[in-house]
PDB file of C-alpha atoms in Angstrom:
ATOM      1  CA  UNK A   1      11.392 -38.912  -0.927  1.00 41.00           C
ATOM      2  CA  UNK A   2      10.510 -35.402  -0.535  1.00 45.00           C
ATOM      3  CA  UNK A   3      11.840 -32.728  -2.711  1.00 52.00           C
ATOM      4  CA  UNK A   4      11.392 -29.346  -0.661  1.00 49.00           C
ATOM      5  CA  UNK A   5       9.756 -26.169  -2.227  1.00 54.00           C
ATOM      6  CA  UNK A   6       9.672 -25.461  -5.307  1.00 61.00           C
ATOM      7  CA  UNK A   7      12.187 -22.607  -5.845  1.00 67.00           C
ATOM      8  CA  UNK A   8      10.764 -19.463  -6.849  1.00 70.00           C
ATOM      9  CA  UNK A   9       9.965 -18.617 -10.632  1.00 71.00           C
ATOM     10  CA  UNK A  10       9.526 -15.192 -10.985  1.00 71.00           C
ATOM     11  CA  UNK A  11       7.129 -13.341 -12.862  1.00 73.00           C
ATOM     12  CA  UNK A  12       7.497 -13.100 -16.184  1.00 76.00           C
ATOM     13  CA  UNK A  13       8.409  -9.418 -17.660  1.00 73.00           C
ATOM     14  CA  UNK A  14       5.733  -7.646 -19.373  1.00 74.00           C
ATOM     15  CA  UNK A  15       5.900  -7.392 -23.429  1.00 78.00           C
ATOM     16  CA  UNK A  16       8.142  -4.518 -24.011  1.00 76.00           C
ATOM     17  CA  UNK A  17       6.958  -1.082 -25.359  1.00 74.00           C
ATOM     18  CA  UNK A  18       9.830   0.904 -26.075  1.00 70.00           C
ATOM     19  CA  UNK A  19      12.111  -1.398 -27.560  1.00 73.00           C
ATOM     20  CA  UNK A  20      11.243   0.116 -30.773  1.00 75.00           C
ATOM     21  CA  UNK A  21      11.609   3.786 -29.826  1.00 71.00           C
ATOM     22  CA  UNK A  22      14.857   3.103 -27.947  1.00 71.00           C
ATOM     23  CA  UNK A  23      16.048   1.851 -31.672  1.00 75.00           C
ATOM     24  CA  UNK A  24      14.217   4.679 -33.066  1.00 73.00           C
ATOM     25  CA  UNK A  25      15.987   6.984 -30.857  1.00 71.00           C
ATOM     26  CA  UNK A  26      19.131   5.788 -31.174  1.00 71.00           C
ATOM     27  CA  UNK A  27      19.123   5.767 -34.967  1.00 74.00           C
ATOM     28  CA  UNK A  28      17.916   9.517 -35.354  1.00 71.00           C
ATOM     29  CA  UNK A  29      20.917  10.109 -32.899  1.00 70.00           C
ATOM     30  CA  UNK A  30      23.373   8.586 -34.811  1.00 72.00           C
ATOM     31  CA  UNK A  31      21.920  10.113 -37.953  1.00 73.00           C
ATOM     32  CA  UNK A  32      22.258  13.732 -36.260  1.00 70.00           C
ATOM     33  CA  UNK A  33      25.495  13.472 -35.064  1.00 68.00           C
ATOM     34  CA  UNK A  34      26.898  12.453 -38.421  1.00 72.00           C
ATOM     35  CA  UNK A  35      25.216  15.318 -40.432  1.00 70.00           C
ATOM     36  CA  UNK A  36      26.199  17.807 -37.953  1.00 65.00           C
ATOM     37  CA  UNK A  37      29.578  16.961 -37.605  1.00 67.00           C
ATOM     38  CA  UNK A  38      29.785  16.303 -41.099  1.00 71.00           C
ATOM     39  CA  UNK A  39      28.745  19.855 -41.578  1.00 72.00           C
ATOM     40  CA  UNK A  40      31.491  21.160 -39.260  1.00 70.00           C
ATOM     41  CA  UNK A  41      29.055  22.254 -36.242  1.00 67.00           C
ATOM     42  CA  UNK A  42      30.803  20.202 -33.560  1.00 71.00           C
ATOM     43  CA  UNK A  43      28.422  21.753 -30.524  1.00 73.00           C
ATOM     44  CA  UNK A  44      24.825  21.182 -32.121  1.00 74.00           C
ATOM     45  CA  UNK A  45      26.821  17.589 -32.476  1.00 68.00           C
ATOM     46  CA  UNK A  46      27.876  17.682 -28.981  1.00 74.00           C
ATOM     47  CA  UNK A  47      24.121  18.350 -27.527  1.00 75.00           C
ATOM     48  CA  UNK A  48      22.644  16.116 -29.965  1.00 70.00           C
ATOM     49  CA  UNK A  49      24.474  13.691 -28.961  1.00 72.00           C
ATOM     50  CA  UNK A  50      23.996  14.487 -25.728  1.00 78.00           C
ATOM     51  CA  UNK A  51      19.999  14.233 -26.211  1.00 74.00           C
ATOM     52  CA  UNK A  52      20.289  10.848 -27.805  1.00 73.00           C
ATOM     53  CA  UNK A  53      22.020   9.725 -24.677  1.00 77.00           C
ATOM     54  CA  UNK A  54      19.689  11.464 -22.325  1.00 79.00           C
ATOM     55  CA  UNK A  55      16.530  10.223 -24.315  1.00 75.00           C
ATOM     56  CA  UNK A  56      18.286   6.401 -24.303  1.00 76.00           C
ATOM     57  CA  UNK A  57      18.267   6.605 -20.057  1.00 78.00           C
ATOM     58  CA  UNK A  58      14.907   7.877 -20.059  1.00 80.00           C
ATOM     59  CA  UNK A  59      13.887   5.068 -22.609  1.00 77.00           C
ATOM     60  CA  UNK A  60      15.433   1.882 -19.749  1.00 79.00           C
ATOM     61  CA  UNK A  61      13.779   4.108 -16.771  1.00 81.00           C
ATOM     62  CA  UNK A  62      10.646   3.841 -17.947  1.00 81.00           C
ATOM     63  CA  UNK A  63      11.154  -0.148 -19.061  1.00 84.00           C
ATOM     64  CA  UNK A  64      12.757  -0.871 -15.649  1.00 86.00           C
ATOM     65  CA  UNK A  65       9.829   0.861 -14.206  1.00 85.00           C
ATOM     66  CA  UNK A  66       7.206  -0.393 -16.258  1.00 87.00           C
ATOM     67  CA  UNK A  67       9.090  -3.632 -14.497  1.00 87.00           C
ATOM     68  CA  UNK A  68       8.953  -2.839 -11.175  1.00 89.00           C
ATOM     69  CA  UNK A  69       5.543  -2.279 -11.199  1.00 89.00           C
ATOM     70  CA  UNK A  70       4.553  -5.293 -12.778  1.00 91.00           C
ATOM     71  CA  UNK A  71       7.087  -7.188 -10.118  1.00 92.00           C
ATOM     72  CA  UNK A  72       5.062  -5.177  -7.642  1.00 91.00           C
ATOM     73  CA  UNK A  73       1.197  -6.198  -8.757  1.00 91.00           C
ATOM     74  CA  UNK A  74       2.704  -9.879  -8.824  1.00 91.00           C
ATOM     75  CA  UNK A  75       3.860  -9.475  -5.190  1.00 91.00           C
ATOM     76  CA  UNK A  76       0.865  -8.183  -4.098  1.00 89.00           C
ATOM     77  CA  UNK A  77      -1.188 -10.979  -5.305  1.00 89.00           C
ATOM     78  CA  UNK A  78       0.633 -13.458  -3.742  1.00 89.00           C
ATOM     79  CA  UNK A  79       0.177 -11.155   0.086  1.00 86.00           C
ATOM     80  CA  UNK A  80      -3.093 -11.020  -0.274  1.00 84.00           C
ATOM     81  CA  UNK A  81      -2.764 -15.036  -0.660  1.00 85.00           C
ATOM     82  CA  UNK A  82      -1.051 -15.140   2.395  1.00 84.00           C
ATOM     83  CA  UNK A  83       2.335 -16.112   0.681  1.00 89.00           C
ATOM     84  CA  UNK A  84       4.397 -13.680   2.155  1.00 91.00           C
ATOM     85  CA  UNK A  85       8.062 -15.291   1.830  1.00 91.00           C
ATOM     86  CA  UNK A  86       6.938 -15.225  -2.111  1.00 92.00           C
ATOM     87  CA  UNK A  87       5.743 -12.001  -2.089  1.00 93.00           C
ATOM     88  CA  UNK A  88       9.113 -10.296  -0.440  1.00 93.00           C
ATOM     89  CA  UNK A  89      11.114 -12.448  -3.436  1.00 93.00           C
ATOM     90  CA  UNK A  90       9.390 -11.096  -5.655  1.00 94.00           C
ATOM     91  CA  UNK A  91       9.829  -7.137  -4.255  1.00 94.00           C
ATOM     92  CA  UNK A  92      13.405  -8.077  -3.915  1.00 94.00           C
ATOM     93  CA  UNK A  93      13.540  -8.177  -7.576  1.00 92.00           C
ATOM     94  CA  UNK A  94      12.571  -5.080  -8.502  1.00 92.00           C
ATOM     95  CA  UNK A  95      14.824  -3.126 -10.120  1.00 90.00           C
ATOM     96  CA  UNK A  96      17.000  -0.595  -7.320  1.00 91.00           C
ATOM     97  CA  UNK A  97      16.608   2.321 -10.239  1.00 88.00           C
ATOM     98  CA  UNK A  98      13.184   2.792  -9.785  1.00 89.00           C
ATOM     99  CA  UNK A  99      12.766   2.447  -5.906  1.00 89.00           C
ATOM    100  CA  UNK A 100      12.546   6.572  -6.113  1.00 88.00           C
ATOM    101  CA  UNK A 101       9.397   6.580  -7.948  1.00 87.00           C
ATOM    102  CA  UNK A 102       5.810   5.311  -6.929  1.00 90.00           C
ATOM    103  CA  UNK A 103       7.119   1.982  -7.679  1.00 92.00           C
ATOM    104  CA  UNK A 104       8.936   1.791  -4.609  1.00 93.00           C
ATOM    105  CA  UNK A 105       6.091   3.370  -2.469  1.00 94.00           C
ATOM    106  CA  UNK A 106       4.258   0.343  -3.782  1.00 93.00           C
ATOM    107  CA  UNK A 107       7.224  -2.017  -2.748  1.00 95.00           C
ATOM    108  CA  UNK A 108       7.371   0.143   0.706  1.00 96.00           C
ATOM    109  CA  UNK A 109       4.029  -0.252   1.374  1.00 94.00           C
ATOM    110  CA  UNK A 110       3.621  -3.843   0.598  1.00 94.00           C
ATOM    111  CA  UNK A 111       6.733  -4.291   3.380  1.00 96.00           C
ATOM    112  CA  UNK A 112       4.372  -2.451   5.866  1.00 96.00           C
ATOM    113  CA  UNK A 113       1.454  -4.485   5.015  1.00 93.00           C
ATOM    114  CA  UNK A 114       2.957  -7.991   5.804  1.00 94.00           C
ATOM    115  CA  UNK A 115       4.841  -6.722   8.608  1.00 95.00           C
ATOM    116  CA  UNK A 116       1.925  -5.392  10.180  1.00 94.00           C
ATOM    117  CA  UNK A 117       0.510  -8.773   9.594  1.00 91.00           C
ATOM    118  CA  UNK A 118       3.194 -10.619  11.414  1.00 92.00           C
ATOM    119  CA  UNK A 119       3.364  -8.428  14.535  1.00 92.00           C
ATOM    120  CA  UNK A 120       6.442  -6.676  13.400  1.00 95.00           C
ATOM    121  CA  UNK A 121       5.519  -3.458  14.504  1.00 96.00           C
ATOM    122  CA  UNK A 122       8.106  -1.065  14.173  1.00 97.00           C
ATOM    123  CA  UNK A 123       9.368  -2.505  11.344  1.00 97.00           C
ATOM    124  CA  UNK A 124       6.022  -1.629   9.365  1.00 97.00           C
ATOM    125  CA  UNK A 125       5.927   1.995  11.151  1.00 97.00           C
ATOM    126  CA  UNK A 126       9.861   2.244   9.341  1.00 97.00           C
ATOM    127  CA  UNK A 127       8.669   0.684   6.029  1.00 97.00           C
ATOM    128  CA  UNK A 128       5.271   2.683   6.130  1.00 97.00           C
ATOM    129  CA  UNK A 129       6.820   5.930   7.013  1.00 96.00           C
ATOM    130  CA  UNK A 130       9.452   5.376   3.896  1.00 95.00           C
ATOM    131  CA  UNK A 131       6.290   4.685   1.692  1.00 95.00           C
ATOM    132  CA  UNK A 132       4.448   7.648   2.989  1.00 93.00           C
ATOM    133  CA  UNK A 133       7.328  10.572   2.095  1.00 91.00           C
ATOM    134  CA  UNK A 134       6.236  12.740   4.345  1.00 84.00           C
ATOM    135  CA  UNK A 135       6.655  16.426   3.729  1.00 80.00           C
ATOM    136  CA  UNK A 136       7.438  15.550  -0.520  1.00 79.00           C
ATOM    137  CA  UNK A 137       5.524  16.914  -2.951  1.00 83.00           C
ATOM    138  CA  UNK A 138       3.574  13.971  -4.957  1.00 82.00           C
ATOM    139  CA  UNK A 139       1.578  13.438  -8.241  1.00 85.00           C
ATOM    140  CA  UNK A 140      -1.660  12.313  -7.876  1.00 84.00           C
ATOM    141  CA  UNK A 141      -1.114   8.543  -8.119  1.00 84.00           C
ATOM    142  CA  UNK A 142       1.508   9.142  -5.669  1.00 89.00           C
ATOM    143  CA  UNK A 143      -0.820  10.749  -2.914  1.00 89.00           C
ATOM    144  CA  UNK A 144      -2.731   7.695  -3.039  1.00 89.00           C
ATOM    145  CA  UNK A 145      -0.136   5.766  -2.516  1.00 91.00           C
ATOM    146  CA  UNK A 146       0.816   8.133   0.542  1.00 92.00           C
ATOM    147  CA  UNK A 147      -3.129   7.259   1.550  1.00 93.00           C
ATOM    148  CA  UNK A 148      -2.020   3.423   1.871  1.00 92.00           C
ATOM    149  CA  UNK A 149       0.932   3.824   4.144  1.00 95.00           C
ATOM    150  CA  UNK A 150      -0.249   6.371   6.220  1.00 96.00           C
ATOM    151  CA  UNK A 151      -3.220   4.037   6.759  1.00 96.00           C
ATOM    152  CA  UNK A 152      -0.821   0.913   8.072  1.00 96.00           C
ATOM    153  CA  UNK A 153       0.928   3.023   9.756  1.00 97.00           C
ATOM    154  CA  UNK A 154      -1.880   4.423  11.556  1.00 97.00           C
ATOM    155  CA  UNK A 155      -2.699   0.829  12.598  1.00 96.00           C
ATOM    156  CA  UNK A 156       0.843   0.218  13.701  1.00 97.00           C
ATOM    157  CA  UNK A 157       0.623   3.396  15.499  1.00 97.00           C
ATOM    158  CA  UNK A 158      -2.120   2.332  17.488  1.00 96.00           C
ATOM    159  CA  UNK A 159      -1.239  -0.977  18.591  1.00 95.00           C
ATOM    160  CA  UNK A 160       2.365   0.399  19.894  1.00 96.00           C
ATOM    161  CA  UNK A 161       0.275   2.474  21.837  1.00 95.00           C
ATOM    162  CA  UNK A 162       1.043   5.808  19.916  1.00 97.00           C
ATOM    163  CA  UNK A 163      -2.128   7.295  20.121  1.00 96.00           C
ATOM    164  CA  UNK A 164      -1.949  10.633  19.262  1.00 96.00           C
ATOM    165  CA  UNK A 165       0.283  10.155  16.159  1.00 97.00           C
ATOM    166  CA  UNK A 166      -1.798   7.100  15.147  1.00 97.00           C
ATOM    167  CA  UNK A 167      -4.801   9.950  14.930  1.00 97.00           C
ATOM    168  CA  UNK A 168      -2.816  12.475  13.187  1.00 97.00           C
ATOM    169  CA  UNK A 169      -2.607   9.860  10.252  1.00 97.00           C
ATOM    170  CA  UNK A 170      -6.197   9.056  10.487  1.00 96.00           C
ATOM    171  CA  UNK A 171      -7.288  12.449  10.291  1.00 96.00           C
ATOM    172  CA  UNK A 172      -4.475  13.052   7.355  1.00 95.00           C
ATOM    173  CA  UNK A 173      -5.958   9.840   5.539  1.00 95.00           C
ATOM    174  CA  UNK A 174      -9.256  10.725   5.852  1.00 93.00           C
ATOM    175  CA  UNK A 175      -8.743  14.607   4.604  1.00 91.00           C
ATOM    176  CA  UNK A 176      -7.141  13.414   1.362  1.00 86.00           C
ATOM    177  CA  UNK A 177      -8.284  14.505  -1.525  1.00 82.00           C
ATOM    178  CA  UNK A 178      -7.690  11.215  -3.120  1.00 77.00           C
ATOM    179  CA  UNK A 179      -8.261   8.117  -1.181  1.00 77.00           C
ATOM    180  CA  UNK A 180      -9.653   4.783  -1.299  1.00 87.00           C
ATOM    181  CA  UNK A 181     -12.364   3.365   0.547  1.00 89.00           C
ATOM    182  CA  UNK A 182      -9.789   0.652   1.926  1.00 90.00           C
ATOM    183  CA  UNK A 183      -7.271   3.342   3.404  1.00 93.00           C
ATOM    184  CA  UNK A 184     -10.187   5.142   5.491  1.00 94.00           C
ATOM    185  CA  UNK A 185     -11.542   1.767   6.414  1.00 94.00           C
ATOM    186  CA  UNK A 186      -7.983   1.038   7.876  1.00 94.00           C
ATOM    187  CA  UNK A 187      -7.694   4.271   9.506  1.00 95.00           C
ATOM    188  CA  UNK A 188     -11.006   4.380  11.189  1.00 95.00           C
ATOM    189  CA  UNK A 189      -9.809   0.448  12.169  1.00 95.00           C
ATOM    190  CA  UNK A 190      -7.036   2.320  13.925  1.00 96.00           C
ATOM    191  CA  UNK A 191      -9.546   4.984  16.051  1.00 96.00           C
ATOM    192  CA  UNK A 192     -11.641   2.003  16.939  1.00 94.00           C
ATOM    193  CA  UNK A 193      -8.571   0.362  18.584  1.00 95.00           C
ATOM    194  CA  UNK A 194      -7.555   3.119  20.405  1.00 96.00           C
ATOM    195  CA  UNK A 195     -11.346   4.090  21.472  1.00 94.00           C
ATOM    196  CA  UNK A 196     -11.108   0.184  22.775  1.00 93.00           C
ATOM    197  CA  UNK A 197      -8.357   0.632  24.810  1.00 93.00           C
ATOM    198  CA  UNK A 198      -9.716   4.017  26.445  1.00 92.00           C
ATOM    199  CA  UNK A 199     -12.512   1.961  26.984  1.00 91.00           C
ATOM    200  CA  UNK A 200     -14.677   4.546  25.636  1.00 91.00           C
ATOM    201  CA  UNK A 201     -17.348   2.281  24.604  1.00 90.00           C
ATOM    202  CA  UNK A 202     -19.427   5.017  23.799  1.00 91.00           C
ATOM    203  CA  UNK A 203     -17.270   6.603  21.156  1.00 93.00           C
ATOM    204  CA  UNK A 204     -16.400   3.181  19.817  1.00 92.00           C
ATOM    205  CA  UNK A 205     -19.938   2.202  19.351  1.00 92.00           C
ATOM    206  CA  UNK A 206     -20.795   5.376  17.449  1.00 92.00           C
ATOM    207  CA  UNK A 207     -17.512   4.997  15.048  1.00 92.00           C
ATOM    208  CA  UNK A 208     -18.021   1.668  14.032  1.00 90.00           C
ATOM    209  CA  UNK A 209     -22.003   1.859  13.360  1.00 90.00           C
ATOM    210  CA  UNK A 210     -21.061   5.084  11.783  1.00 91.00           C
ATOM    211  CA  UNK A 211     -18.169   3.235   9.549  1.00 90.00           C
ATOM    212  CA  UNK A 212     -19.504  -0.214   9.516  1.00 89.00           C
ATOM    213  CA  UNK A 213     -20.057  -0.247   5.618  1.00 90.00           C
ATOM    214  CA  UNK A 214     -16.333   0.649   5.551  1.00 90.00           C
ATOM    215  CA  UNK A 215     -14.759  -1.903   8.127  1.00 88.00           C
ATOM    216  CA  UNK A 216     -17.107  -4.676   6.923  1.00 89.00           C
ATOM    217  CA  UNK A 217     -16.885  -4.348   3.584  1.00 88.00           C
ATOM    218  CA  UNK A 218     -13.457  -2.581   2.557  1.00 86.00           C
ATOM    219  CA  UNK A 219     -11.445  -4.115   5.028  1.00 84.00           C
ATOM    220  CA  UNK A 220      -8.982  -7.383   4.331  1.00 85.00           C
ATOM    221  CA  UNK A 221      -9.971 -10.180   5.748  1.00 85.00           C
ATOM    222  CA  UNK A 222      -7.180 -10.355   8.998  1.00 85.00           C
ATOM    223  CA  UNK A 223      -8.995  -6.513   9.302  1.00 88.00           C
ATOM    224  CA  UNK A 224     -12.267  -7.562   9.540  1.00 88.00           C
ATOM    225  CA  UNK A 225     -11.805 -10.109  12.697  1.00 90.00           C
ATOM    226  CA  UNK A 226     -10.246  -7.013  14.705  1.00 89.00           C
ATOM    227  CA  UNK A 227     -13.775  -4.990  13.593  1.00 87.00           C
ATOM    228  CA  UNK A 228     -15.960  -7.912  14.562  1.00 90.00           C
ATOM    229  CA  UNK A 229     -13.874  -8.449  17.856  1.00 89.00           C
ATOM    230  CA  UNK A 230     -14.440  -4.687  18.490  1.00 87.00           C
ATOM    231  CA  UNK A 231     -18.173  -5.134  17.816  1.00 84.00           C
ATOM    232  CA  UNK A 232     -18.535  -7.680  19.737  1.00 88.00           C
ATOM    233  CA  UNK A 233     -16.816  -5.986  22.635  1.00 84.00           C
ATOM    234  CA  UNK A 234     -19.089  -2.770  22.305  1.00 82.00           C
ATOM    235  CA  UNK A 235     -22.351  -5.516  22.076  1.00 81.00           C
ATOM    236  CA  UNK A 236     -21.039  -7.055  25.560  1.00 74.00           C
ATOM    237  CA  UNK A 237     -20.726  -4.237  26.826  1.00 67.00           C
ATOM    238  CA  UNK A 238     -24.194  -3.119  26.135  1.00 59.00           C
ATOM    239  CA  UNK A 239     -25.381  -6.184  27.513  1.00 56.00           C
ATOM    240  CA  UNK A 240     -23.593  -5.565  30.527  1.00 51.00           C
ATOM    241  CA  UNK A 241     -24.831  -2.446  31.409  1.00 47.00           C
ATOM    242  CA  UNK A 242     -28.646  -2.801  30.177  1.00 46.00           C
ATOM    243  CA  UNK A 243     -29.098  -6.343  31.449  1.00 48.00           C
ATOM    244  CA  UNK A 244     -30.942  -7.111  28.011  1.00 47.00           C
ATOM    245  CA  UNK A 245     -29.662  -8.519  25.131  1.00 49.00           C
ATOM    246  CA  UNK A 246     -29.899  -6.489  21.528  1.00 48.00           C
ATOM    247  CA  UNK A 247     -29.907  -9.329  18.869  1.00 50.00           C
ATOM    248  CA  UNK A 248     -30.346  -6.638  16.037  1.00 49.00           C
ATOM    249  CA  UNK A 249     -27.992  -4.153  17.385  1.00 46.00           C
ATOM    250  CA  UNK A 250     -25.309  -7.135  18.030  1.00 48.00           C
ATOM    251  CA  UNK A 251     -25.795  -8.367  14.730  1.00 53.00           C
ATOM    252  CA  UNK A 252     -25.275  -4.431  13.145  1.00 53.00           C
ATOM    253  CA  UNK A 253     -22.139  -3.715  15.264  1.00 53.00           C
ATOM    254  CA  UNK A 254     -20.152  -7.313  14.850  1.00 56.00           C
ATOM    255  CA  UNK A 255     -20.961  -7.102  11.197  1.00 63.00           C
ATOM    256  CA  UNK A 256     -22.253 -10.364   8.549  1.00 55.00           C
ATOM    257  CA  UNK A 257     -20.238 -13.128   9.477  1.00 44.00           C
ATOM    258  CA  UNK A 258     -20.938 -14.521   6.100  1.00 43.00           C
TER     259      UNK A 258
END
């Protein structure tokens, strides 16, 4: 007799660090409130009570955030596994308070990422654009966040056959001061794609020998069988045209197979 899936368990929270200064806090409140009042000051009372509040919210931000982003590491883990149904549980669980911050360009992006992956392709240029906050100002960590959905979306872009803003988020990706080596493999994924479908073998052939470290070995895996395909295309075509087979320049432009 078959029991079904196992429901979901979720992750369990991380150990939490400011238990102790939300008591902290709350006690040197108290404490402050009572002297000044005592004392007959009733507005330092008022605004230090009024601080002990604010410094309490601040205190369960940063746990529910320190949350989310552990909530949004575990989801990742389980995309990159393929486990995608377990992976949008998981973002569903992170905590609506903190979807303002980076956490929830992390969720955002993640969203992109699988729907990408499934062929949902406006839904990942919605969920991408969300992640990427165009126009905002953004900390560092942020930006590089910004890198990673402005990547996807460059992909998404490109397959919907919106090629010239597909490039303006390559060439935005790739002009970041802080990026990853994953993001610009993604975007120059995207200019390959749209090179292919110009049929500008040329061009193609020059980007990915140019970025074959990058789309052969900082790509995901579902990435890296669009960058062979497109290697093999530009190899074919070669053939084609020269009537002789290149065996080392095949072997360069598909990438290791290994």
């Amino acid at each position: 007799m078959s029991l079904g899936p196992k429901p979901l368990v979720l992750p369990s929270a991380p150990p939490d660090r400011t238990r102790r200064l939300r008591v902290l806090g709350a006690l040197v409140g108290v404490i402050m409130v009572v002297v000044l009042g005592a004392s007959g000051a009733p507005g330092p009372a008022a605004l230090a009570l009024l601080f002990a509040v604010a410094l309490q919210h601040f205190f369960f931000w940063a746990r529910r955030r320190e949350v989310g982003v552990h909530l949004a590491l575990a989801a990742l883990d389980r995309t990159s596994r393929g486990r995608f149904d377990d992976a949008r549980a998981i973002l569903d669980a992170v905590p609506p308070a903190v979807l303002g911050s980076v956490v929830g360009q992390m969720v955002d992006s993640q969203r992109a990422a699988m729907a990408l992956y499934e062929g949902k392709l406006e839904e990942a240029v919605t969920f991408a654009t969300r992640a990427a906050k165009d126009g905002a100002r953004l900390a560092a960590h942020e930006e590089i966040h910004r890198g990673s959905a402005l990547s996807i979306r460059a992909v998404a872009l490109a397959a919907l056959g919106r090629d010239e803003a597909s490039l303006a988020d390559v060439a935005t990706v790739r002009a970041a001061g802080l990026r990853q080596a994953g993001f610009v493999a993604r975007a120059a994924l995207a200019e390959a794609m749209i090179l292919a479908k110009r049929k500008d073998i040329d061009r193609l052939a020059e980007l990915v020998r140019a970025e074959h470290p990058l789309l052969f070995g900082a790509t995901s895996p579902r990435e890296r069988l669009v960058a062979r395909a497109l290697g093999r295309l530009v190899s074919a075509r070669k053939r084609h045209v020269y009537r002789e087979p290149a065996r080392r320049e095949t072997d360069e432009l598909e990438g290791d197979a290994s």
